[in-house]
XYZ file of C-alpha atoms in Angstrom:
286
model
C -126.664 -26.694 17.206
C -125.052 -27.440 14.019
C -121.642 -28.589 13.812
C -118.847 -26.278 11.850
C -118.091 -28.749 9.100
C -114.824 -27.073 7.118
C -112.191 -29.729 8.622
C -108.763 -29.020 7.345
C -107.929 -33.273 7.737
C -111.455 -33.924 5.160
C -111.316 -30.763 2.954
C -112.347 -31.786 -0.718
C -110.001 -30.624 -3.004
C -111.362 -28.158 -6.217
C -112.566 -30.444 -8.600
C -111.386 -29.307 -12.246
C -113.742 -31.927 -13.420
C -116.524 -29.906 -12.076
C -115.460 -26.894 -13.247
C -118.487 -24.150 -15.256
C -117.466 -23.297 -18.404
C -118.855 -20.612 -20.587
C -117.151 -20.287 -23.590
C -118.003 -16.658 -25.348
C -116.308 -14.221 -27.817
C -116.144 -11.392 -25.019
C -112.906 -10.266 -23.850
C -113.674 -8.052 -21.290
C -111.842 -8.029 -18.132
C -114.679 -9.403 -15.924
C -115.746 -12.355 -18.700
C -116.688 -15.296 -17.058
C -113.667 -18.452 -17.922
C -114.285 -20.936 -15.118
C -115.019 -21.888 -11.390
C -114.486 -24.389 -9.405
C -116.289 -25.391 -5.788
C -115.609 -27.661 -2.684
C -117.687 -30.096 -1.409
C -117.116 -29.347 2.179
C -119.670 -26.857 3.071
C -119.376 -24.619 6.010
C -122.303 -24.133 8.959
C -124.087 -20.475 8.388
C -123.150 -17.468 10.987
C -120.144 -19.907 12.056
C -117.133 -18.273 12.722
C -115.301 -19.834 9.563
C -118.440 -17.718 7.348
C -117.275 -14.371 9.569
C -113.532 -14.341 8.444
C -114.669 -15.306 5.185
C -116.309 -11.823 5.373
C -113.628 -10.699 6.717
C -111.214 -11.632 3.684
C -113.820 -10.417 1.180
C -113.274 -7.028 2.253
C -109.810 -7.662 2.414
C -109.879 -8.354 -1.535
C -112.052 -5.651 -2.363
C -109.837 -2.724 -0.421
C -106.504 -4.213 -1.505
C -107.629 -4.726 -5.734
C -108.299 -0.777 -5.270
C -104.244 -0.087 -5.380
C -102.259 -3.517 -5.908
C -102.462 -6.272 -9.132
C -102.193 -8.988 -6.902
C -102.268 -9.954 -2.877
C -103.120 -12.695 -0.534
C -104.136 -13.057 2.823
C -104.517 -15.291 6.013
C -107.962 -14.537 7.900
C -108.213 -16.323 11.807
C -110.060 -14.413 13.080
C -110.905 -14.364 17.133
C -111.799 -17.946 17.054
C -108.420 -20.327 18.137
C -109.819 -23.176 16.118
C -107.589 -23.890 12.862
C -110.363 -24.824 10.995
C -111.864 -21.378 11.155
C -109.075 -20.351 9.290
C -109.430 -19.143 5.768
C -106.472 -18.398 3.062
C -107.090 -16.282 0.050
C -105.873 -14.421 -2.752
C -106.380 -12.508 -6.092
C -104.346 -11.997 -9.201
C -105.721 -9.581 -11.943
C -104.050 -9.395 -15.015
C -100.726 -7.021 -14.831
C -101.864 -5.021 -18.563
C -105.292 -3.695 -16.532
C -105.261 -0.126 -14.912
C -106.606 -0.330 -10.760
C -110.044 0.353 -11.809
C -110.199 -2.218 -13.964
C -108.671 -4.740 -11.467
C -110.921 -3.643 -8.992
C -113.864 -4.510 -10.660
C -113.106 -7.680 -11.958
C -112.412 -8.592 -8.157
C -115.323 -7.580 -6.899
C -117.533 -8.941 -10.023
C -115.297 -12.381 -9.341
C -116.342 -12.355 -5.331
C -119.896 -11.778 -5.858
C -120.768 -14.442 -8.783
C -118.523 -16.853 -6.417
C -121.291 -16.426 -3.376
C -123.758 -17.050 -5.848
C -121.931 -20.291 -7.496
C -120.181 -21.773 -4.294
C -122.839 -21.192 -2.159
C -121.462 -22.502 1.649
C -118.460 -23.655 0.106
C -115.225 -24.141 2.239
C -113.638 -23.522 -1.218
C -113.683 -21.695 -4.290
C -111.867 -20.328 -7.316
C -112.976 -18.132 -10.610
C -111.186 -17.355 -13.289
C -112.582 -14.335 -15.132
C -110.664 -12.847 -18.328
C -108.816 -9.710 -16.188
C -108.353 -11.399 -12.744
C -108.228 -14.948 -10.612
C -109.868 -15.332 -7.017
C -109.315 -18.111 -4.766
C -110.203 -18.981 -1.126
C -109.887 -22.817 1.097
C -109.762 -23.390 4.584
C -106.475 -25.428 3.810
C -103.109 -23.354 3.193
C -102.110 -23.143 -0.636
C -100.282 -19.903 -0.163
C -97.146 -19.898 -2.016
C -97.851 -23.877 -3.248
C -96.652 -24.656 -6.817
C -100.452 -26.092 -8.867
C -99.904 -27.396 -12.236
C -103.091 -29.052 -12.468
C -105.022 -28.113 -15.251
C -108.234 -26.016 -14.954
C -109.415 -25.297 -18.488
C -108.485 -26.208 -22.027
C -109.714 -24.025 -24.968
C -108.516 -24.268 -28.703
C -110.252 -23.348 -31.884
C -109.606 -25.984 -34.741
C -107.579 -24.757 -37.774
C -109.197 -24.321 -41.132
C -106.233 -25.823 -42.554
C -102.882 -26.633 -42.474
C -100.411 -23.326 -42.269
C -96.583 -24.492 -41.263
C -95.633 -20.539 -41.328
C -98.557 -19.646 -38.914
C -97.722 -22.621 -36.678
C -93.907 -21.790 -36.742
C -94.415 -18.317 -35.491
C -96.604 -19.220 -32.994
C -94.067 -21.828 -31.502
C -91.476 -19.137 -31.904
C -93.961 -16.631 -29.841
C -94.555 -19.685 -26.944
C -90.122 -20.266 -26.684
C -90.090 -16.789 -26.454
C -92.463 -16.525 -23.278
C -91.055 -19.581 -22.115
C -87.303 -17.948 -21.534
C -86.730 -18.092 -17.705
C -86.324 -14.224 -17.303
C -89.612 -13.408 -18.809
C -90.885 -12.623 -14.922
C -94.924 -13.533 -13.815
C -96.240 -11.828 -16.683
C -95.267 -12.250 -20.292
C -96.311 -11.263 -23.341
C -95.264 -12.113 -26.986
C -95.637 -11.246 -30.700
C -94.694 -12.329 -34.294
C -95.793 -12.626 -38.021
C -99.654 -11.947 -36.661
C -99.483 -14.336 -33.493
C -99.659 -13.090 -30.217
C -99.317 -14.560 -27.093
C -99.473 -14.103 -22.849
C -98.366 -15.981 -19.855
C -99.127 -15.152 -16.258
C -98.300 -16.965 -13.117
C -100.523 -15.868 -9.774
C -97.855 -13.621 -7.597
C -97.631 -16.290 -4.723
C -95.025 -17.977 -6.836
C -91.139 -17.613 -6.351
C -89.718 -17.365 -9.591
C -88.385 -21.094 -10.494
C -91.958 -22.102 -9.610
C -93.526 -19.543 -12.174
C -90.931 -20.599 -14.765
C -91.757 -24.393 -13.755
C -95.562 -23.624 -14.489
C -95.509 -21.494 -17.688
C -93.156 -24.325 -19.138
C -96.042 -26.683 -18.514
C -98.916 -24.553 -19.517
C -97.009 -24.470 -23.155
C -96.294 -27.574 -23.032
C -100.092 -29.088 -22.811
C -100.796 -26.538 -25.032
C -99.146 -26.996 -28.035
C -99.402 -30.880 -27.171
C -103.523 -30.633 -27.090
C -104.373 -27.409 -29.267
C -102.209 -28.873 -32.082
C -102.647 -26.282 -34.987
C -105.542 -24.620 -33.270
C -105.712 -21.117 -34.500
C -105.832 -19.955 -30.858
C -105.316 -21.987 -27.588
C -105.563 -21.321 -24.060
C -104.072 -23.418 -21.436
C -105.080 -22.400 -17.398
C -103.497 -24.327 -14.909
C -103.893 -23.795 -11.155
C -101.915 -21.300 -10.395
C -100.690 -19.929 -14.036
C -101.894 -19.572 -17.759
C -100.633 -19.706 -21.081
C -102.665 -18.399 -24.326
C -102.113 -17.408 -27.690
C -103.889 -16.502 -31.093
C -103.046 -15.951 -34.656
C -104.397 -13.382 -37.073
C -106.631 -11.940 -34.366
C -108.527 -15.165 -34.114
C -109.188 -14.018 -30.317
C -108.785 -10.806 -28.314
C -107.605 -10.939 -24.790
C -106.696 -7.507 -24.150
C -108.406 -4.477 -24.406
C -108.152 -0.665 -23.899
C -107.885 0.264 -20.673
C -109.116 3.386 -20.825
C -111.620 3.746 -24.037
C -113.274 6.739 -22.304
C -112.847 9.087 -19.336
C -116.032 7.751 -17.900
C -115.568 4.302 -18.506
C -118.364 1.697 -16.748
C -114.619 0.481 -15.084
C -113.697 3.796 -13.210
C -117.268 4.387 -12.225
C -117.679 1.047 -10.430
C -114.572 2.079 -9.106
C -115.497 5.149 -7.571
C -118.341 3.659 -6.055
C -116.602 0.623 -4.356
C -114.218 3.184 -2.908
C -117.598 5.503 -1.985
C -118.785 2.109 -0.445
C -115.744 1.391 1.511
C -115.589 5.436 2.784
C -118.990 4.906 4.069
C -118.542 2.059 6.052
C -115.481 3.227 7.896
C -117.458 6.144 9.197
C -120.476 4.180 10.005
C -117.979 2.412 12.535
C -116.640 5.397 13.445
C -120.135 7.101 14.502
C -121.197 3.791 15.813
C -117.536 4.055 18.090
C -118.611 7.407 18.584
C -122.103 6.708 20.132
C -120.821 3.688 22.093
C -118.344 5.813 24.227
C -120.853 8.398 24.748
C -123.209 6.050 26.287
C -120.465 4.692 28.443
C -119.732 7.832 29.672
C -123.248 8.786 30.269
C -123.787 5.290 32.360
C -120.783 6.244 34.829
C-alpha cells in the first residue's frame, strides 16, 4: 500500500517562483492572476484527499453568504498530517453571487493545476483560495506573489503625484482590510485576506505600496500581490479592476449561483433519502 506522503515536518513551501501567470485585459471577477503548487503530493483515496473534499464543500456553501472564511478540516483520522487548513477571500466590492462563483471557478481550475498537491493557492481577479496541510491561519505573509506594471509613455510628475497621493491615502492605518482610493484620474485598491488582525493588515498593505511604487516606478498602472494582501492602482483608466455587479437581472453570475445552491439542495436530500433507506432496512433486519 502506498504511503500518505503530506508530512507537516517536509511540507514544501508555495513556490512564488513557480507561480502561472496569465497576463490579460479581462477584469472579470473569475480572471485568472496566478497559482501557486506544492511539491509534496498526497496518496489518492487517503484520508488527507477525503477532508480535502471535505473543505471544498466547506468553501463552496460558505462563499454562498460570507466575503471571506477559513476553516480547519481533521477529519476522523487522529493523524496530524491528515489535517488540512483553508480559506477564501473574494473581493469585498462583489455581490454573493459573484463571490460564489469566483470560489467555485478558483477550486475547480486548482484540481486541475495542483493536481495531488498537499498545497495550493489562486488568485483570480474577484477572490483568493488557499489550502496546506501546515497551519497558516491567521500568519502574517509578505512574500511577494506577482508583480505587474505597464511602462509609462512618458514622463507625467502630475499623474505620478496623484497616484502617490491615492497609495498614502490607502496606506492610513484606519483604512480597514479593504480600501479603495481616487484622485485627478488615478484610482487605486488594497485588500488584506480576513485572517489578519488589523496591525498585520496595516503591516502588509504598507509593504505591498512600498514594492510597488519602488518596482512599477512611473508605470501607468501597477499591481503588487503579496501572500496574504494586495495593492493596485491605475491612471486614466489604463486598467479596470472593478466591474458592475449587477449589469443584468440574469447575469451568467446569479445563474451559476442558483445552480451551486440547486447543487448543494440536492445533495443534502440525497443523504437524507439515503439516511432514510438505511434505517428502514435496519428496522426491517430486527
Amino acid at each position: 500500500m502506498a504511503k500518505y506522503v503530506c508530512t507537516v515536518g517536509r511540507f514544501a513551501s508555495l513556490l512564488p517562483l513557480h507561480f502561472l501567470l496569465l497576463i490579460t485585459a479581462d477584469s472579470s471577477p473569475d480572471s485568472f492572476l496566478y497559482s501557486g503548487c506544492s511539491l509534496m503530493k498526497y496518496t489518492p483515496n487517503s484520508p488527507y484527499q477525503s477532508n480535502l473534499n471535505s473543505l471544498i464543500t466547506s468553501l463552496f456553501n460558505s462563499a454562498t453568504y460570507s466575503s471571506y472564511n477559513h476553516f480547519t478540516i481533521t477529519g476522523a483520522s487522529p493523524q496530524q498530517d491528515d489535517v488540512v487548513y483553508g480559506l477564501y477571500q473574494c473581493r469585498s466590492d462583489l455581490s454573493m453571487p459573484d463571490c460564489a462563483t469566483c470560489v467555485a471557478r478558483a477550486v475547480t481550475r486548482l484540481g486541475s493545476t495542483c493536481p495531488l498537491a498537499c498545497g495550493g493557492s489562486m488568485q483570480l481577479e474577484g477572490c483568493f483560495v488557499k489550502y496546506d496541510n501546515a497551519s497558516f491561519i491567521g500568519t502574517e505573509d509578505k512574500s511577494p506573489a506577482m508583480r505587474k506594471c505597464r511602462p509609462s509613455d512618458g514622463d507625467d510628475a502630475d499623474r505620478m503625484g496623484s497616484r502617490d497621493t491615492v497609495l498614502a491615502a490607502m496606506c492610513g492605518g484606519s483604512g480597514g482590510p479593504y480600501r479603495v482610493g481616487g484622485a485627478e484620474g488615478v484610482s487605486g485598491v488594497a485588500q488584506c485576506v480576513g485572517d489578519l488582525t488589523a496591525g498585520q493588515c496595516q503591516d502588509c498593505v504598507e509593504e505591498a505600496i512600498r514594492r510597488l511604487k519602488a518596482e512599477c516606478g512611473g508605470a501607468v498602472f501597477g499591481d503588487m500581490f503579496l501572500g496574504k494582501c494586495y495593492a493596485r492602482y491605475t491612471t486614466s483608466g489604463a486598467q479596470n479592476y472593478a466591474r458592475s455587479n449587477h449589469e443584468s437581472p440574469h447575469s451568467e453570475s446569479e445563474k451559476t449561483f442558483a445552480l451551486i445552491i440547486g447543487l448543494l439542495a440536492g445533495v443534502a436530500l440525497l443523504i437524507i433519502f439515503l439516511t432514510f433507506l438505511g434505517r428502514l432496512f435496519s428496522r426491517n433486519g430486527k
